[in-house]
Every structure is written in structure tokens, then in C-alpha cells.
Amino acid sequence: MQINLSELFSSDGKEKTYTQNIEMPRFQAPDGEFEIVEKEPVRLTIRHTGKRKLEISGEIRLSLEIPCDRCLTPVKVDFDLDVDSSVDMNLSEEERAEALDEQPYISGNYLDVDQLVRNELLLNLPMKVLCR
């Protein structure tokens, strides 16, 4: 699901809260693909702080089924993630990448909610998952 961000640029301080469903059934991680066994709609609040700069905050709640690193038994791992990000929409995607402030979930004036979830999960995956 994509959110059109251009509607927020009409005035400084404009804020809008979005509730979007996670559409992806599985999460592709560098070391495997994991099924999303539970998920709640993502709640995001996006605020235009002026000069095409946005603050994004929100909550992501979901559970993945990840194999135990010891015995490979599926283990339900809960994620309760808080999103807190700033985006300067004046910069191109290349300029954001050069500044090490790359947001792969922003393309043009659109925010891809599933890509945001992927990004946050990648940053928060546990090093090891054990069933006991």
C-alpha cells in the first residue's frame, strides 16, 4: 500500500494519521523467507514541518515464524516496532543515498508501507532465535 505524501505539502505543520494494512504475506530477509503469522494495521502519523520536510512516526505490530537456530523448529517471534524518521523531500533519492540517509520506502511523493515495514524488520531482526 502506498501513501501519497503530496497532500501534506499544502501548509506547514499539516499532519495526517494513516492506518494501512500490511499486504505482504511473507518477509524476505537476507538469510531466508519468513511467514508473517500475525499482523495489525500499521499506524503512521506524518507531519509536514515546512520546506518539504516530513517527520514520520508510528507503530508496527506483527509476528514472524522463524526457525530455531538450534533445531529448526518454527518459533513465533513478536515485533513491536516504533517508527521515528525524518525525510527531506527536497533531496533526490541519489542525494539521500550519498548522505547515508537513504529511505528505500520513499519513491517520488509516495511512501510504500510494506517497504517501510521491511526496512524496520531488517533493522530489528534478532541475531539468534531459540525455541527454549
mmCIF file of N, CA and C in Angstrom:
data_model
loop_
_atom_site.group_PDB
_atom_site.id
_atom_site.type_symbol
_atom_site.label_atom_id
_atom_site.label_comp_id
_atom_site.label_asym_id
_atom_site.label_seq_id
_atom_site.Cartn_x
_atom_site.Cartn_y
_atom_site.Cartn_z
ATOM 1 N N MET A 1 0.847 -1.175 0.000
ATOM 2 C CA MET A 1 0.000 0.000 0.000
ATOM 3 C C MET A 1 0.890 1.235 0.000
ATOM 4 N N GLN A 2 0.531 2.207 -0.807
ATOM 5 C CA GLN A 2 1.304 3.442 -0.888
ATOM 6 C C GLN A 2 0.489 4.616 -0.368
ATOM 7 N N ILE A 3 1.204 5.544 0.274
ATOM 8 C CA ILE A 3 0.592 6.767 0.782
ATOM 9 C C ILE A 3 1.106 7.918 -0.063
ATOM 10 N N ASN A 4 0.190 8.718 -0.612
ATOM 11 C CA ASN A 4 0.565 9.896 -1.379
ATOM 12 C C ASN A 4 0.892 11.021 -0.403
ATOM 13 N N LEU A 5 2.152 11.456 -0.391
ATOM 14 C CA LEU A 5 2.607 12.466 0.557
ATOM 15 C C LEU A 5 2.357 13.893 0.081
ATOM 16 N N SER A 6 2.047 14.087 -1.201
ATOM 17 C CA SER A 6 1.927 15.436 -1.749
ATOM 18 C C SER A 6 0.802 16.242 -1.104
ATOM 19 N N GLU A 7 -0.235 15.575 -0.584
ATOM 20 C CA GLU A 7 -1.338 16.299 0.057
ATOM 21 C C GLU A 7 -0.891 17.015 1.334
ATOM 22 N N LEU A 8 0.225 16.585 1.926
ATOM 23 C CA LEU A 8 0.705 17.199 3.168
ATOM 24 C C LEU A 8 1.453 18.505 2.926
ATOM 25 N N PHE A 9 1.883 18.748 1.684
ATOM 26 C CA PHE A 9 2.710 19.912 1.396
ATOM 27 C C PHE A 9 1.918 21.205 1.245
ATOM 28 N N SER A 10 0.606 21.152 1.376
ATOM 29 C CA SER A 10 -0.221 22.348 1.172
ATOM 30 C C SER A 10 0.009 23.410 2.242
ATOM 31 N N SER A 11 0.389 23.009 3.458
ATOM 32 C CA SER A 11 0.669 24.005 4.502
ATOM 33 C C SER A 11 1.648 23.436 5.522
ATOM 34 N N ASP A 12 2.470 24.331 6.085
ATOM 35 C CA ASP A 12 3.416 23.922 7.125
ATOM 36 C C ASP A 12 2.641 23.456 8.351
ATOM 37 N N GLY A 13 3.143 22.434 8.995
ATOM 38 C CA GLY A 13 2.503 21.923 10.199
ATOM 39 C C GLY A 13 1.348 20.976 9.939
ATOM 40 N N LYS A 14 1.004 20.769 8.667
ATOM 41 C CA LYS A 14 -0.100 19.856 8.360
ATOM 42 C C LYS A 14 0.291 18.442 8.776
ATOM 43 N N GLU A 15 -0.631 17.766 9.432
ATOM 44 C CA GLU A 15 -0.376 16.433 9.973
ATOM 45 C C GLU A 15 -1.543 15.527 9.632
ATOM 46 N N LYS A 16 -1.219 14.290 9.310
ATOM 47 C CA LYS A 16 -2.275 13.339 9.000
ATOM 48 C C LYS A 16 -1.870 11.971 9.538
ATOM 49 N N THR A 17 -2.850 11.249 10.065
ATOM 50 C CA THR A 17 -2.623 9.899 10.573
ATOM 51 C C THR A 17 -3.227 8.904 9.588
ATOM 52 N N TYR A 18 -2.451 7.893 9.270
ATOM 53 C CA TYR A 18 -2.865 6.858 8.324
ATOM 54 C C TYR A 18 -2.884 5.509 9.037
ATOM 55 N N THR A 19 -3.837 4.680 8.683
ATOM 56 C CA THR A 19 -3.875 3.294 9.144
ATOM 57 C C THR A 19 -3.915 2.430 7.893
ATOM 58 N N GLN A 20 -2.843 1.659 7.696
ATOM 59 C CA GLN A 20 -2.705 0.861 6.480
ATOM 60 C C GLN A 20 -2.441 -0.593 6.839
ATOM 61 N N ASN A 21 -3.022 -1.499 6.081
ATOM 62 C CA ASN A 21 -2.773 -2.924 6.275
ATOM 63 C C ASN A 21 -1.433 -3.313 5.666
ATOM 64 N N ILE A 22 -0.778 -4.278 6.284
ATOM 65 C CA ILE A 22 0.433 -4.862 5.715
ATOM 66 C C ILE A 22 -0.034 -5.878 4.684
ATOM 67 N N GLU A 23 0.369 -5.693 3.438
ATOM 68 C CA GLU A 23 -0.125 -6.557 2.368
ATOM 69 C C GLU A 23 0.774 -7.759 2.107
ATOM 70 N N MET A 24 2.037 -7.689 2.506
ATOM 71 C CA MET A 24 2.948 -8.805 2.206
ATOM 72 C C MET A 24 2.668 -9.992 3.135
ATOM 73 N N PRO A 25 2.564 -11.208 2.580
ATOM 74 C CA PRO A 25 2.298 -12.390 3.410
ATOM 75 C C PRO A 25 3.564 -12.967 4.048
ATOM 76 N N ARG A 26 4.724 -12.650 3.462
ATOM 77 C CA ARG A 26 5.998 -13.180 3.931
ATOM 78 C C ARG A 26 7.031 -12.058 3.948
ATOM 79 N N PHE A 27 8.049 -12.239 4.782
ATOM 80 C CA PHE A 27 9.144 -11.274 4.881
ATOM 81 C C PHE A 27 10.413 -11.920 4.344
ATOM 82 N N GLN A 28 11.001 -11.289 3.324
ATOM 83 C CA GLN A 28 12.236 -11.798 2.729
ATOM 84 C C GLN A 28 13.420 -11.149 3.438
ATOM 85 N N ALA A 29 14.140 -11.941 4.228
ATOM 86 C CA ALA A 29 15.327 -11.480 4.945
ATOM 87 C C ALA A 29 16.565 -11.973 4.196
ATOM 88 N N PRO A 30 17.732 -11.430 4.517
ATOM 89 C CA PRO A 30 18.957 -11.890 3.847
ATOM 90 C C PRO A 30 19.224 -13.391 4.033
ATOM 91 N N ASP A 31 18.786 -13.959 5.145
ATOM 92 C CA ASP A 31 19.076 -15.367 5.413
ATOM 93 C C ASP A 31 17.854 -16.281 5.291
ATOM 94 N N GLY A 32 16.808 -15.815 4.648
ATOM 95 C CA GLY A 32 15.642 -16.669 4.444
ATOM 96 C C GLY A 32 14.353 -15.891 4.335
ATOM 97 N N GLU A 33 13.288 -16.620 4.053
ATOM 98 C CA GLU A 33 11.960 -16.024 3.941
ATOM 99 C C GLU A 33 11.121 -16.532 5.107
ATOM 100 N N PHE A 34 10.454 -15.593 5.802
ATOM 101 C CA PHE A 34 9.697 -15.948 6.998
ATOM 102 C C PHE A 34 8.236 -15.542 6.829
ATOM 103 N N GLU A 35 7.349 -16.429 7.247
ATOM 104 C CA GLU A 35 5.914 -16.166 7.150
ATOM 105 C C GLU A 35 5.485 -15.178 8.231
ATOM 106 N N ILE A 36 4.638 -14.235 7.832
ATOM 107 C CA ILE A 36 4.028 -13.317 8.797
ATOM 108 C C ILE A 36 2.779 -14.026 9.315
ATOM 109 N N VAL A 37 2.795 -14.422 10.598
ATOM 110 C CA VAL A 37 1.689 -15.214 11.144
ATOM 111 C C VAL A 37 0.627 -14.354 11.823
ATOM 112 N N GLU A 38 1.004 -13.172 12.276
ATOM 113 C CA GLU A 38 0.049 -12.214 12.843
ATOM 114 C C GLU A 38 0.483 -10.819 12.433
ATOM 115 N N LYS A 39 -0.507 -9.964 12.169
ATOM 116 C CA LYS A 39 -0.176 -8.578 11.836
ATOM 117 C C LYS A 39 -1.355 -7.681 12.156
ATOM 118 N N GLU A 40 -1.018 -6.496 12.615
ATOM 119 C CA GLU A 40 -2.009 -5.457 12.870
ATOM 120 C C GLU A 40 -1.796 -4.356 11.838
ATOM 121 N N PRO A 41 -2.821 -3.571 11.548
ATOM 122 C CA PRO A 41 -2.616 -2.442 10.643
ATOM 123 C C PRO A 41 -1.538 -1.493 11.183
ATOM 124 N N VAL A 42 -0.737 -0.972 10.271
ATOM 125 C CA VAL A 42 0.326 -0.027 10.628
ATOM 126 C C VAL A 42 -0.304 1.343 10.826
ATOM 127 N N ARG A 43 0.028 1.980 11.943
ATOM 128 C CA ARG A 43 -0.454 3.341 12.208
ATOM 129 C C ARG A 43 0.721 4.297 12.053
ATOM 130 N N LEU A 44 0.567 5.254 11.130
ATOM 131 C CA LEU A 44 1.614 6.237 10.877
ATOM 132 C C LEU A 44 1.045 7.634 10.999
ATOM 133 N N THR A 45 1.801 8.509 11.645
ATOM 134 C CA THR A 45 1.473 9.926 11.679
ATOM 135 C C THR A 45 2.586 10.644 10.934
ATOM 136 N N ILE A 46 2.200 11.401 9.913
ATOM 137 C CA ILE A 46 3.177 12.109 9.088
ATOM 138 C C ILE A 46 2.877 13.593 9.191
ATOM 139 N N ARG A 47 3.934 14.373 9.516
ATOM 140 C CA ARG A 47 3.762 15.815 9.710
ATOM 141 C C ARG A 47 4.717 16.570 8.805
ATOM 142 N N HIS A 48 4.174 17.560 8.102
ATOM 143 C CA HIS A 48 4.979 18.444 7.267
ATOM 144 C C HIS A 48 5.520 19.556 8.162
ATOM 145 N N THR A 49 6.832 19.569 8.369
ATOM 146 C CA THR A 49 7.433 20.560 9.268
ATOM 147 C C THR A 49 7.822 21.835 8.546
ATOM 148 N N GLY A 50 7.662 21.882 7.243
ATOM 149 C CA GLY A 50 7.992 23.063 6.457
ATOM 150 C C GLY A 50 9.098 22.759 5.463
ATOM 151 N N LYS A 51 9.114 23.504 4.371
ATOM 152 C CA LYS A 51 10.133 23.375 3.324
ATOM 153 C C LYS A 51 10.285 21.935 2.839
ATOM 154 N N ARG A 52 9.141 21.254 2.659
ATOM 155 C CA ARG A 52 9.086 19.884 2.134
ATOM 156 C C ARG A 52 9.876 18.891 2.983
ATOM 157 N N LYS A 53 9.864 19.105 4.300
ATOM 158 C CA LYS A 53 10.487 18.161 5.229
ATOM 159 C C LYS A 53 9.383 17.497 6.042
ATOM 160 N N LEU A 54 9.495 16.187 6.198
ATOM 161 C CA LEU A 54 8.462 15.409 6.876
ATOM 162 C C LEU A 54 9.032 14.684 8.087
ATOM 163 N N GLU A 55 8.198 14.553 9.105
ATOM 164 C CA GLU A 55 8.504 13.703 10.249
ATOM 165 C C GLU A 55 7.498 12.559 10.230
ATOM 166 N N ILE A 56 8.017 11.340 10.311
ATOM 167 C CA ILE A 56 7.177 10.143 10.263
ATOM 168 C C ILE A 56 7.313 9.406 11.587
ATOM 169 N N SER A 57 6.183 9.145 12.224
ATOM 170 C CA SER A 57 6.201 8.352 13.456
ATOM 171 C C SER A 57 5.058 7.347 13.383
ATOM 172 N N GLY A 58 5.243 6.238 14.066
ATOM 173 C CA GLY A 58 4.185 5.242 14.024
ATOM 174 C C GLY A 58 4.548 3.969 14.743
ATOM 175 N N GLU A 59 3.669 2.988 14.589
ATOM 176 C CA GLU A 59 3.811 1.702 15.271
ATOM 177 C C GLU A 59 3.567 0.567 14.286
ATOM 178 N N ILE A 60 4.413 -0.456 14.408
ATOM 179 C CA ILE A 60 4.274 -1.669 13.603
ATOM 180 C C ILE A 60 4.206 -2.842 14.571
ATOM 181 N N ARG A 61 3.156 -3.655 14.458
ATOM 182 C CA ARG A 61 2.983 -4.824 15.316
ATOM 183 C C ARG A 61 2.751 -6.045 14.426
ATOM 184 N N LEU A 62 3.657 -7.011 14.523
ATOM 185 C CA LEU A 62 3.481 -8.240 13.761
ATOM 186 C C LEU A 62 4.305 -9.360 14.375
ATOM 187 N N SER A 63 4.049 -10.569 13.904
ATOM 188 C CA SER A 63 4.785 -11.749 14.364
ATOM 189 C C SER A 63 5.260 -12.535 13.154
ATOM 190 N N LEU A 64 6.508 -12.970 13.216
ATOM 191 C CA LEU A 64 7.087 -13.810 12.177
ATOM 192 C C LEU A 64 7.295 -15.212 12.722
ATOM 193 N N GLU A 65 7.252 -16.180 11.846
ATOM 194 C CA GLU A 65 7.601 -17.547 12.208
ATOM 195 C C GLU A 65 9.013 -17.794 11.676
ATOM 196 N N ILE A 66 9.973 -17.892 12.615
ATOM 197 C CA ILE A 66 11.386 -18.033 12.273
ATOM 198 C C ILE A 66 11.884 -19.367 12.830
ATOM 199 N N PRO A 67 12.641 -20.138 12.044
ATOM 200 C CA PRO A 67 13.145 -21.419 12.552
ATOM 201 C C PRO A 67 14.160 -21.224 13.684
ATOM 202 N N CYS A 68 14.084 -22.107 14.670
ATOM 203 C CA CYS A 68 15.053 -22.121 15.769
ATOM 204 C C CYS A 68 16.446 -22.367 15.175
ATOM 205 N N ASP A 69 17.438 -21.630 15.644
ATOM 206 C CA ASP A 69 18.800 -21.795 15.140
ATOM 207 C C ASP A 69 19.428 -23.117 15.575
ATOM 208 N N ARG A 70 18.861 -23.740 16.574
ATOM 209 C CA ARG A 70 19.424 -24.991 17.087
ATOM 210 C C ARG A 70 18.769 -26.218 16.441
ATOM 211 N N CYS A 71 17.424 -26.244 16.428
ATOM 212 C CA CYS A 71 16.725 -27.468 15.983
ATOM 213 C C CYS A 71 15.801 -27.258 14.774
ATOM 214 N N LEU A 72 15.682 -26.026 14.304
ATOM 215 C CA LEU A 72 14.861 -25.659 13.140
ATOM 216 C C LEU A 72 13.355 -25.738 13.369
ATOM 217 N N THR A 73 12.923 -25.911 14.614
ATOM 218 C CA THR A 73 11.503 -25.856 14.942
ATOM 219 C C THR A 73 11.005 -24.423 14.734
ATOM 220 N N PRO A 74 9.849 -24.235 14.079
ATOM 221 C CA PRO A 74 9.335 -22.871 13.900
ATOM 222 C C PRO A 74 9.041 -22.203 15.248
ATOM 223 N N VAL A 75 9.471 -20.951 15.372
ATOM 224 C CA VAL A 75 9.271 -20.169 16.592
ATOM 225 C C VAL A 75 8.562 -18.874 16.213
ATOM 226 N N LYS A 76 7.488 -18.560 16.928
ATOM 227 C CA LYS A 76 6.783 -17.294 16.702
ATOM 228 C C LYS A 76 7.557 -16.190 17.427
ATOM 229 N N VAL A 77 7.983 -15.176 16.648
ATOM 230 C CA VAL A 77 8.734 -14.050 17.202
ATOM 231 C C VAL A 77 7.896 -12.790 17.013
ATOM 232 N N ASP A 78 7.554 -12.133 18.124
ATOM 233 C CA ASP A 78 6.735 -10.920 18.089
ATOM 234 C C ASP A 78 7.613 -9.689 17.898
ATOM 235 N N PHE A 79 7.121 -8.750 17.088
ATOM 236 C CA PHE A 79 7.797 -7.477 16.871
ATOM 237 C C PHE A 79 6.834 -6.354 17.235
ATOM 238 N N ASP A 80 7.297 -5.461 18.063
ATOM 239 C CA ASP A 80 6.551 -4.281 18.491
ATOM 240 C C ASP A 80 7.472 -3.101 18.201
ATOM 241 N N LEU A 81 7.374 -2.554 16.986
ATOM 242 C CA LEU A 81 8.347 -1.586 16.495
ATOM 243 C C LEU A 81 7.780 -0.177 16.471
ATOM 244 N N ASP A 82 8.605 0.773 16.866
ATOM 245 C CA ASP A 82 8.254 2.186 16.772
ATOM 246 C C ASP A 82 9.031 2.807 15.620
ATOM 247 N N VAL A 83 8.332 3.553 14.793
ATOM 248 C CA VAL A 83 8.942 4.234 13.657
ATOM 249 C C VAL A 83 9.141 5.691 14.037
ATOM 250 N N ASP A 84 10.328 6.208 13.766
ATOM 251 C CA ASP A 84 10.629 7.619 14.007
ATOM 252 C C ASP A 84 11.656 8.039 12.969
ATOM 253 N N SER A 85 11.212 8.794 11.969
ATOM 254 C CA SER A 85 12.077 9.116 10.843
ATOM 255 C C SER A 85 11.803 10.534 10.352
ATOM 256 N N SER A 86 12.824 11.144 9.781
ATOM 257 C CA SER A 86 12.686 12.455 9.139
ATOM 258 C C SER A 86 13.105 12.314 7.687
ATOM 259 N N VAL A 87 12.375 12.968 6.805
ATOM 260 C CA VAL A 87 12.659 12.883 5.381
ATOM 261 C C VAL A 87 12.678 14.290 4.800
ATOM 262 N N ASP A 88 13.755 14.610 4.071
ATOM 263 C CA ASP A 88 13.838 15.875 3.346
ATOM 264 C C ASP A 88 13.465 15.588 1.897
ATOM 265 N N MET A 89 12.253 15.966 1.511
ATOM 266 C CA MET A 89 11.755 15.671 0.170
ATOM 267 C C MET A 89 12.386 16.563 -0.897
ATOM 268 N N ASN A 90 13.187 17.558 -0.487
ATOM 269 C CA ASN A 90 13.904 18.393 -1.447
ATOM 270 C C ASN A 90 15.069 17.633 -2.067
ATOM 271 N N LEU A 91 15.589 16.643 -1.353
ATOM 272 C CA LEU A 91 16.715 15.863 -1.845
ATOM 273 C C LEU A 91 16.226 14.766 -2.777
ATOM 274 N N SER A 92 17.024 14.481 -3.788
ATOM 275 C CA SER A 92 16.696 13.359 -4.672
ATOM 276 C C SER A 92 17.056 12.060 -3.959
ATOM 277 N N GLU A 93 16.601 10.955 -4.513
ATOM 278 C CA GLU A 93 16.926 9.656 -3.909
ATOM 279 C C GLU A 93 18.435 9.441 -3.898
ATOM 280 N N GLU A 94 19.127 9.917 -4.951
ATOM 281 C CA GLU A 94 20.581 9.781 -5.026
ATOM 282 C C GLU A 94 21.260 10.630 -3.959
ATOM 283 N N GLU A 95 20.768 11.848 -3.746
ATOM 284 C CA GLU A 95 21.355 12.724 -2.722
ATOM 285 C C GLU A 95 21.144 12.154 -1.323
ATOM 286 N N ARG A 96 19.977 11.553 -1.069
ATOM 287 C CA ARG A 96 19.739 10.926 0.239
ATOM 288 C C ARG A 96 20.675 9.738 0.441
ATOM 289 N N ALA A 97 20.935 8.976 -0.620
ATOM 290 C CA ALA A 97 21.845 7.827 -0.525
ATOM 291 C C ALA A 97 23.270 8.296 -0.241
ATOM 292 N N GLU A 98 23.695 9.377 -0.892
ATOM 293 C CA GLU A 98 25.038 9.921 -0.660
ATOM 294 C C GLU A 98 25.196 10.413 0.769
ATOM 295 N N ALA A 99 24.139 10.959 1.334
ATOM 296 C CA ALA A 99 24.185 11.477 2.704
ATOM 297 C C ALA A 99 23.956 10.360 3.729
ATOM 298 N N LEU A 100 23.941 9.111 3.254
ATOM 299 C CA LEU A 100 23.682 7.942 4.111
ATOM 300 C C LEU A 100 22.353 8.066 4.844
ATOM 301 N N ASP A 101 21.410 8.732 4.201
ATOM 302 C CA ASP A 101 20.079 8.927 4.767
ATOM 303 C C ASP A 101 19.045 8.346 3.802
ATOM 304 N N GLU A 102 19.387 7.195 3.258
ATOM 305 C CA GLU A 102 18.548 6.572 2.246
ATOM 306 C C GLU A 102 17.280 6.002 2.867
ATOM 307 N N GLN A 103 16.158 6.301 2.257
ATOM 308 C CA GLN A 103 14.875 5.750 2.677
ATOM 309 C C GLN A 103 14.285 4.986 1.497
ATOM 310 N N PRO A 104 14.525 3.664 1.431
ATOM 311 C CA PRO A 104 14.039 2.904 0.276
ATOM 312 C C PRO A 104 12.520 2.837 0.190
ATOM 313 N N TYR A 105 11.832 3.282 1.233
ATOM 314 C CA TYR A 105 10.368 3.243 1.242
ATOM 315 C C TYR A 105 9.755 4.521 0.680
ATOM 316 N N ILE A 106 10.589 5.506 0.292
ATOM 317 C CA ILE A 106 10.103 6.742 -0.327
ATOM 318 C C ILE A 106 10.492 6.716 -1.800
ATOM 319 N N SER A 107 9.519 6.896 -2.671
ATOM 320 C CA SER A 107 9.779 6.982 -4.100
ATOM 321 C C SER A 107 8.914 8.102 -4.660
ATOM 322 N N GLY A 108 9.570 9.145 -5.139
ATOM 323 C CA GLY A 108 8.826 10.318 -5.579
ATOM 324 C C GLY A 108 8.096 10.918 -4.397
ATOM 325 N N ASN A 109 6.790 11.130 -4.529
ATOM 326 C CA ASN A 109 5.971 11.653 -3.427
ATOM 327 C C ASN A 109 5.161 10.556 -2.743
ATOM 328 N N TYR A 110 5.626 9.317 -2.839
ATOM 329 C CA TYR A 110 4.886 8.189 -2.276
ATOM 330 C C TYR A 110 5.712 7.453 -1.226
ATOM 331 N N LEU A 111 5.025 7.025 -0.173
ATOM 332 C CA LEU A 111 5.628 6.195 0.866
ATOM 333 C C LEU A 111 5.029 4.802 0.738
ATOM 334 N N ASP A 112 5.876 3.799 0.558
ATOM 335 C CA ASP A 112 5.445 2.408 0.437
ATOM 336 C C ASP A 112 5.448 1.786 1.832
ATOM 337 N N VAL A 113 4.274 1.499 2.368
ATOM 338 C CA VAL A 113 4.136 0.997 3.739
ATOM 339 C C VAL A 113 4.808 -0.368 3.894
ATOM 340 N N ASP A 114 4.628 -1.274 2.932
ATOM 341 C CA ASP A 114 5.266 -2.592 3.037
ATOM 342 C C ASP A 114 6.787 -2.470 3.042
ATOM 343 N N GLN A 115 7.326 -1.566 2.237
ATOM 344 C CA GLN A 115 8.778 -1.370 2.210
ATOM 345 C C GLN A 115 9.267 -0.773 3.530
ATOM 346 N N LEU A 116 8.486 0.110 4.126
ATOM 347 C CA LEU A 116 8.831 0.655 5.446
ATOM 348 C C LEU A 116 8.866 -0.467 6.482
ATOM 349 N N VAL A 117 7.887 -1.361 6.438
ATOM 350 C CA VAL A 117 7.852 -2.499 7.365
ATOM 351 C C VAL A 117 9.080 -3.383 7.145
ATOM 352 N N ARG A 118 9.412 -3.671 5.873
ATOM 353 C CA ARG A 118 10.605 -4.478 5.568
ATOM 354 C C ARG A 118 11.856 -3.838 6.152
ATOM 355 N N ASN A 119 11.986 -2.545 5.938
ATOM 356 C CA ASN A 119 13.156 -1.807 6.419
ATOM 357 C C ASN A 119 13.280 -1.898 7.942
ATOM 358 N N GLU A 120 12.181 -1.680 8.650
ATOM 359 C CA GLU A 120 12.209 -1.730 10.114
ATOM 360 C C GLU A 120 12.480 -3.150 10.619
ATOM 361 N N LEU A 121 11.917 -4.154 9.953
ATOM 362 C CA LEU A 121 12.180 -5.538 10.357
ATOM 363 C C LEU A 121 13.652 -5.901 10.170
ATOM 364 N N LEU A 122 14.241 -5.479 9.052
ATOM 365 C CA LEU A 122 15.660 -5.762 8.813
ATOM 366 C C LEU A 122 16.538 -5.212 9.928
ATOM 367 N N LEU A 123 16.186 -4.031 10.409
ATOM 368 C CA LEU A 123 16.974 -3.399 11.467
ATOM 369 C C LEU A 123 16.749 -4.043 12.827
ATOM 370 N N ASN A 124 15.672 -4.793 12.982
ATOM 371 C CA ASN A 124 15.305 -5.325 14.297
ATOM 372 C C ASN A 124 15.265 -6.847 14.387
ATOM 373 N N LEU A 125 15.723 -7.538 13.360
ATOM 374 C CA LEU A 125 15.747 -9.000 13.418
ATOM 375 C C LEU A 125 16.708 -9.462 14.506
ATOM 376 N N PRO A 126 16.325 -10.477 15.266
ATOM 377 C CA PRO A 126 17.241 -10.987 16.296
ATOM 378 C C PRO A 126 18.421 -11.723 15.655
ATOM 379 N N MET A 127 19.562 -11.706 16.341
ATOM 380 C CA MET A 127 20.751 -12.409 15.853
ATOM 381 C C MET A 127 20.522 -13.919 15.846
ATOM 382 N N LYS A 128 19.899 -14.414 16.895
ATOM 383 C CA LYS A 128 19.600 -15.841 17.012
ATOM 384 C C LYS A 128 18.183 -16.002 17.546
ATOM 385 N N VAL A 129 17.526 -17.052 17.074
ATOM 386 C CA VAL A 129 16.200 -17.403 17.575
ATOM 387 C C VAL A 129 16.299 -18.813 18.140
ATOM 388 N N LEU A 130 15.904 -18.955 19.401
ATOM 389 C CA LEU A 130 15.940 -20.262 20.052
ATOM 390 C C LEU A 130 14.547 -20.617 20.568
ATOM 391 N N CYS A 131 14.180 -21.896 20.444
ATOM 392 C CA CYS A 131 12.850 -22.323 20.870
ATOM 393 C C CYS A 131 12.766 -22.485 22.384
ATOM 394 N N ARG A 132 13.873 -22.594 23.078
ATOM 395 C CA ARG A 132 13.874 -22.721 24.538
ATOM 396 C C ARG A 132 14.841 -21.745 25.138
#
